[in-house]
mmCIF file of C-alpha atoms in Angstrom:
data_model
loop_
_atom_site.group_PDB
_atom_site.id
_atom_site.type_symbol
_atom_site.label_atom_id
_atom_site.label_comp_id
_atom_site.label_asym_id
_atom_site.label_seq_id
_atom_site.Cartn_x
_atom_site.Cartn_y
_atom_site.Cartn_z
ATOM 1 C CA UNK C 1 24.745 -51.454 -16.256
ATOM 2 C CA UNK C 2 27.216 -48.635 -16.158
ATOM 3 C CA UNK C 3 30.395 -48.200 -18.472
ATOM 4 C CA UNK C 4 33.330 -46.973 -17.978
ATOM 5 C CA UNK C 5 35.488 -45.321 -20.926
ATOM 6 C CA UNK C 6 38.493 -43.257 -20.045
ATOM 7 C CA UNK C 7 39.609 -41.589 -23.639
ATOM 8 C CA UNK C 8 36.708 -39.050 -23.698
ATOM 9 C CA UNK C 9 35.576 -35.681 -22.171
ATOM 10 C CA UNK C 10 32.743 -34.773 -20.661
ATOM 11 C CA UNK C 11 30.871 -33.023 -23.957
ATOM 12 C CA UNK C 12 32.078 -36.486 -25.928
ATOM 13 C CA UNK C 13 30.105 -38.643 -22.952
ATOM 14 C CA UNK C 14 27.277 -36.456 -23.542
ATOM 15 C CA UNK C 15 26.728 -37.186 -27.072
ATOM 16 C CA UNK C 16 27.258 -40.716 -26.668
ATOM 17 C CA UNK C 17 24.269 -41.128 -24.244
ATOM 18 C CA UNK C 18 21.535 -38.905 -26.472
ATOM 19 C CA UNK C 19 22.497 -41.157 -29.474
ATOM 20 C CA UNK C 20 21.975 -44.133 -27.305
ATOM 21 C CA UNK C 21 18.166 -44.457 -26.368
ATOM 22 C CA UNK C 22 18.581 -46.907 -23.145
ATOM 23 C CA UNK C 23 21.180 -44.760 -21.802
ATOM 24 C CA UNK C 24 19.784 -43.266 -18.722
ATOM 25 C CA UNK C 25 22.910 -41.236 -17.393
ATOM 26 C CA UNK C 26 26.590 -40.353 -17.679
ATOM 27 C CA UNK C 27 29.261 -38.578 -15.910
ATOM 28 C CA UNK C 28 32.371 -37.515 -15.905
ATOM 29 C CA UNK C 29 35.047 -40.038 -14.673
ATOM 30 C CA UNK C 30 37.712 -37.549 -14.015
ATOM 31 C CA UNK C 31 40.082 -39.412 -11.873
ATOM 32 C CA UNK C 32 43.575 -37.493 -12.826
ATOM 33 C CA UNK C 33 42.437 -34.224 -12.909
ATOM 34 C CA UNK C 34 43.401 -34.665 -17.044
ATOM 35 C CA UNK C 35 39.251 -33.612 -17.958
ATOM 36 C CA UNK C 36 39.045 -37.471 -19.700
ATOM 37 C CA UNK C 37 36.942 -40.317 -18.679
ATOM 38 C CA UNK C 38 33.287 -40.674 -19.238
ATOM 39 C CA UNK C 39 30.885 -42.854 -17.248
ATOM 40 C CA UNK C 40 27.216 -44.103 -18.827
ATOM 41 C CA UNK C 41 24.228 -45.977 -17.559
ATOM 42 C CA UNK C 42 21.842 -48.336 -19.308
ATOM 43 C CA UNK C 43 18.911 -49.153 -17.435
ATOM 44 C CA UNK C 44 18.807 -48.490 -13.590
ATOM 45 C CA UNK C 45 21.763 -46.204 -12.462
ATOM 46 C CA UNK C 46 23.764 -48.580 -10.263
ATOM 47 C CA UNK C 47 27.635 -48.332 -8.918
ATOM 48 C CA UNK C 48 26.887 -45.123 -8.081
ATOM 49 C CA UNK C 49 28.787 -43.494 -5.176
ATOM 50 C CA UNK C 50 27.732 -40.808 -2.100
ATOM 51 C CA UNK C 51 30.555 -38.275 -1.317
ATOM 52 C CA UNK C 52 30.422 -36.483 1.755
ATOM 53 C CA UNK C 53 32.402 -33.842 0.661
ATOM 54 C CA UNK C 54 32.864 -32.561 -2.982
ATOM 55 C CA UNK C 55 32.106 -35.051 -6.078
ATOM 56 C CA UNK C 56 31.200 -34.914 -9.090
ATOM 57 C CA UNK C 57 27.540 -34.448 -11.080
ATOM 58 C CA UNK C 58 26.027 -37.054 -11.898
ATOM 59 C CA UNK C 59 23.657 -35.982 -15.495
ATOM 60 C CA UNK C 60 20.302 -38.044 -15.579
ATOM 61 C CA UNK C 61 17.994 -38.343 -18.803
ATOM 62 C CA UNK C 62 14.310 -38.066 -18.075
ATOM 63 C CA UNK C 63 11.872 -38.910 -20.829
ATOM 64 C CA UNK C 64 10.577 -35.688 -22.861
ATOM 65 C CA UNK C 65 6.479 -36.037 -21.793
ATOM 66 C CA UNK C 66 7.728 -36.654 -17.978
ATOM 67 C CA UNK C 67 9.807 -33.078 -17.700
ATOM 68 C CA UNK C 68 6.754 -31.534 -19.307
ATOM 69 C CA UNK C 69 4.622 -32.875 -17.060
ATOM 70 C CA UNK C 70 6.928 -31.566 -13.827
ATOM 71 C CA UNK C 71 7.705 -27.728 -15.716
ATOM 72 C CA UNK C 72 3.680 -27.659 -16.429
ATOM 73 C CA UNK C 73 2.915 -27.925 -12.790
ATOM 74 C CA UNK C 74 6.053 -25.104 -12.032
ATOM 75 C CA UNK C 75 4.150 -22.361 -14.182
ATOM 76 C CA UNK C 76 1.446 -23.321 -12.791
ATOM 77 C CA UNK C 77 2.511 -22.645 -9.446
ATOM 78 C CA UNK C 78 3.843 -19.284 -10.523
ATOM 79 C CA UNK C 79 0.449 -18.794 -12.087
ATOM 80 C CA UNK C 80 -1.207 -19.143 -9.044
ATOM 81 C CA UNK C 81 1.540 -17.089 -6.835
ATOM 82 C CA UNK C 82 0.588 -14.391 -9.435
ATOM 83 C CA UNK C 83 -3.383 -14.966 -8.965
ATOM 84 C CA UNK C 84 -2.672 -14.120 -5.490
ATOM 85 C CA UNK C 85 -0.430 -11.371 -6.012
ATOM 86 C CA UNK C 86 -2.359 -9.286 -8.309
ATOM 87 C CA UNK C 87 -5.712 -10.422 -6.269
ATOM 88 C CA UNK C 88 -4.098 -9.045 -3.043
ATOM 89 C CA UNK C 89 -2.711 -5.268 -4.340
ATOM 90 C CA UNK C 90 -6.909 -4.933 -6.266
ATOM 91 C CA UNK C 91 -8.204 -5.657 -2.949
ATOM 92 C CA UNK C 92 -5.830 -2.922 -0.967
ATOM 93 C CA UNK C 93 -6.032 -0.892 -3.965
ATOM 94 C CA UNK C 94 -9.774 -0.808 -3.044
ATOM 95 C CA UNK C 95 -9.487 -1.335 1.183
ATOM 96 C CA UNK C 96 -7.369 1.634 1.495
ATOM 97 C CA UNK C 97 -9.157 3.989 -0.232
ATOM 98 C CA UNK C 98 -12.529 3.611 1.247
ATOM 99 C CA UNK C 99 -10.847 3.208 4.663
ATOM 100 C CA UNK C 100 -9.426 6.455 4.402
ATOM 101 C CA UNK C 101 -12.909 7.974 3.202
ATOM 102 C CA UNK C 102 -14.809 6.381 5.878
ATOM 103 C CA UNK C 103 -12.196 7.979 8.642
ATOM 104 C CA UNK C 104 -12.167 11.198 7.212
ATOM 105 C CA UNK C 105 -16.411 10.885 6.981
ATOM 106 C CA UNK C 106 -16.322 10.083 10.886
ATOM 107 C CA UNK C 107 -13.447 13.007 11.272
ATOM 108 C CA UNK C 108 -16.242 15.448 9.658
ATOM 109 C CA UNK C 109 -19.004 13.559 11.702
ATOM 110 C CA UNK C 110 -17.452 14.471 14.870
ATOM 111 C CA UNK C 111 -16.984 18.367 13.822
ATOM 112 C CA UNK C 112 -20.347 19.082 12.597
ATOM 113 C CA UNK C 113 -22.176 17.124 16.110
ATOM 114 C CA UNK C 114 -20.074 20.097 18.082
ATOM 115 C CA UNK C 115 -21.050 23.139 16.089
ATOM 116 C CA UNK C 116 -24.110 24.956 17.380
ATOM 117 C CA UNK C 117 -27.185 25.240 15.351
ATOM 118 C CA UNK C 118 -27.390 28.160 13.656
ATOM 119 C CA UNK C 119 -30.537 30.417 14.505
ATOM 120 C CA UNK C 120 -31.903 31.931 11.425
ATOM 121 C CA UNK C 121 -35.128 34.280 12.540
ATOM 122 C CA UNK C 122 -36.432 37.567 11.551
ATOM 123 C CA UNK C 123 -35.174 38.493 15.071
ATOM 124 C CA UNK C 124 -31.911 40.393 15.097
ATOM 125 C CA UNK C 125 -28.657 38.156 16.446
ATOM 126 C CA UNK C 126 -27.449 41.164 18.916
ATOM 127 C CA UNK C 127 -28.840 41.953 21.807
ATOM 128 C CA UNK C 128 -29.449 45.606 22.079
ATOM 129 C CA UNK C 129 -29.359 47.209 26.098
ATOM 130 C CA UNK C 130 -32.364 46.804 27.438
ATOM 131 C CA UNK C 131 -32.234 50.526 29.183
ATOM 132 C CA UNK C 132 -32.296 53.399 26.831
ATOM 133 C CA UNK C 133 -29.444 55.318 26.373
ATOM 134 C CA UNK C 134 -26.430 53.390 28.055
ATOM 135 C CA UNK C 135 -23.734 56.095 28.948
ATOM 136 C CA UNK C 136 -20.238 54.284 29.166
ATOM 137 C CA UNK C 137 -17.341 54.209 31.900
ATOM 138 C CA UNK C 138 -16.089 58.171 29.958
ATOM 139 C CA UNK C 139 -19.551 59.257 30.114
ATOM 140 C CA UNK C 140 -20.496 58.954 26.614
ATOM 141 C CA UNK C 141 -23.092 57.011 24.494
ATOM 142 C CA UNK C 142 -22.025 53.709 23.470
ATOM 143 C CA UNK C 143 -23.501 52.134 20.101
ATOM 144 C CA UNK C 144 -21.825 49.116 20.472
ATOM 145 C CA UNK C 145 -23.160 46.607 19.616
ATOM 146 C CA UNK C 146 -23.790 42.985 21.549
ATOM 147 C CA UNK C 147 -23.912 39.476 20.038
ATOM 148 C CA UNK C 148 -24.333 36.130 21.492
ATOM 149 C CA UNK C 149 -21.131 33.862 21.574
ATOM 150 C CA UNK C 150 -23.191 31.105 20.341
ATOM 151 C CA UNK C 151 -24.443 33.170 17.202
ATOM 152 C CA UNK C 152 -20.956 34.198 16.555
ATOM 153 C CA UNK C 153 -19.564 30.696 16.773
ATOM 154 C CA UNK C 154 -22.097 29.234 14.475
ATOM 155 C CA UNK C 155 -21.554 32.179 11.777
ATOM 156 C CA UNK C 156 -17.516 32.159 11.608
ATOM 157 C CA UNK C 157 -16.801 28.797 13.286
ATOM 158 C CA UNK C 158 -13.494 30.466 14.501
ATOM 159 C CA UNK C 159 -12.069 28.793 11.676
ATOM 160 C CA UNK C 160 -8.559 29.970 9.795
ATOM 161 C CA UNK C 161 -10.228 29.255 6.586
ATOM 162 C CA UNK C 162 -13.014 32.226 7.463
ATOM 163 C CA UNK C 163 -10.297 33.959 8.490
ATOM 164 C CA UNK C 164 -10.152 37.448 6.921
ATOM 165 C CA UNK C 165 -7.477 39.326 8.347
ATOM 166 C CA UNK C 166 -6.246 40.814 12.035
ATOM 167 C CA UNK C 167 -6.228 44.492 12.677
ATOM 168 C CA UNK C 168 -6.532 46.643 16.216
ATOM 169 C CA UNK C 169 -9.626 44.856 17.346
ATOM 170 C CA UNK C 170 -8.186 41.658 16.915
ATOM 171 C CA UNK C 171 -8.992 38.679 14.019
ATOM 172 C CA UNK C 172 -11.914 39.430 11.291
ATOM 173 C CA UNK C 173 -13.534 36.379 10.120
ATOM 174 C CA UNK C 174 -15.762 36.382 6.989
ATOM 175 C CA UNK C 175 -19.603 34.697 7.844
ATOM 176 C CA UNK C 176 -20.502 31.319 6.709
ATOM 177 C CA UNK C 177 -24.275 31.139 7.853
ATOM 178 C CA UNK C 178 -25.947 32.743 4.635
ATOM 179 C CA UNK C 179 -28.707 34.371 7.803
ATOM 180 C CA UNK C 180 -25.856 36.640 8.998
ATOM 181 C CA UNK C 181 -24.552 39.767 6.873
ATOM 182 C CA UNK C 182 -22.675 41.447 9.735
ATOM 183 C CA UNK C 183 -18.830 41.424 9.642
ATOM 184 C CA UNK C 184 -17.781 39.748 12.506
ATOM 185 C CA UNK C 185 -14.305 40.691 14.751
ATOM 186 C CA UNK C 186 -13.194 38.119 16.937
ATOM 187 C CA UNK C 187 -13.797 40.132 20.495
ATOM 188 C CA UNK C 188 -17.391 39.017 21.615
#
């Protein structure tokens, strides 16, 4: 059953339904535009009226243990969203990390299969001319000496980091292969 009583406001409607316990919603009845006229239900809301366009709210009482019931299963919705949330950034936290280790274990994987074995004998690494005394293109003796590209390769690597310095002869690089104690220039 819905009432209609046209000396209140809106805050005065309110207060009447809460002190009523079978009221089940009010409204303001605002015809004039003045801000007075109140509207309540008892029991089922009927007489109510669909605007297209516009209106006016409509305030509903729900019982106390039902709107607990409704907000319980909201946090626990957010719960859950937050489960998922905090699940998801541990598990790239932990994907990324290793994904980047593995790549940069196949990165040195593929580096150390094309370096040469390194030849570590009593034998010497040069290769001295196998005629006596060479005599070079000015007629002189020549006591250069001669080293295999691959021995070379596998003591310095070529590598900027074994990289000692550039002079006359060209690039000095500093010997990784613990076998090798003979500073290396870059001409073979």
């Amino acid at each position: 059953m819905a009432r209609v009583d046209k000396s209140m406001g809106l805050k005065a409607c309110e207060e009447l339904c809460f002190r009523n316990c079978s009221c089940t919603g009010y409204t303001s009845a605002d015809v004039n535009g003045t801000g007075r006229g109140c509207i309540t239900w008892d029991g089922e809301l009927i007489d109510t009226s669909l605007f297209l366009h516009g209106g006016q709210d409509l305030y509903i009482r729900v019982d106390a243990a039902e709107l607990a019931q409704y907000s319980k299963k909201s946090k626990s919705f957010d719960h859950k969203r937050l489960v998922t949330i905090v699940a998801s950034i541990a598990a790239m936290l932990f994907i990324l990390p290793l994904v980047y280790w593995l790549a940069m274990k196949r990165r040195k994987g593929k580096t150390g299969r094309n370096k040469l074995p390194i030849r570590c004998t009593s034998s010497p690494f040069y290769q001295v001319p196998s005629r006596g005394n060479e005599i070079n293109e000015s007629g002189t003796n020549s006591d250069l000496q001669f080293f295999d590209l691959s021995t070379i390769v596998a003591a310095t690597d070529f590598s900027l980091i074994n990289k000692l310095g550039q002079g006359g002869f060209g690039m000095v690089y500093k010997v990784v292969n613990a076998c090798l104690s003979i500073p290396l220039s870059g001409h073979a």
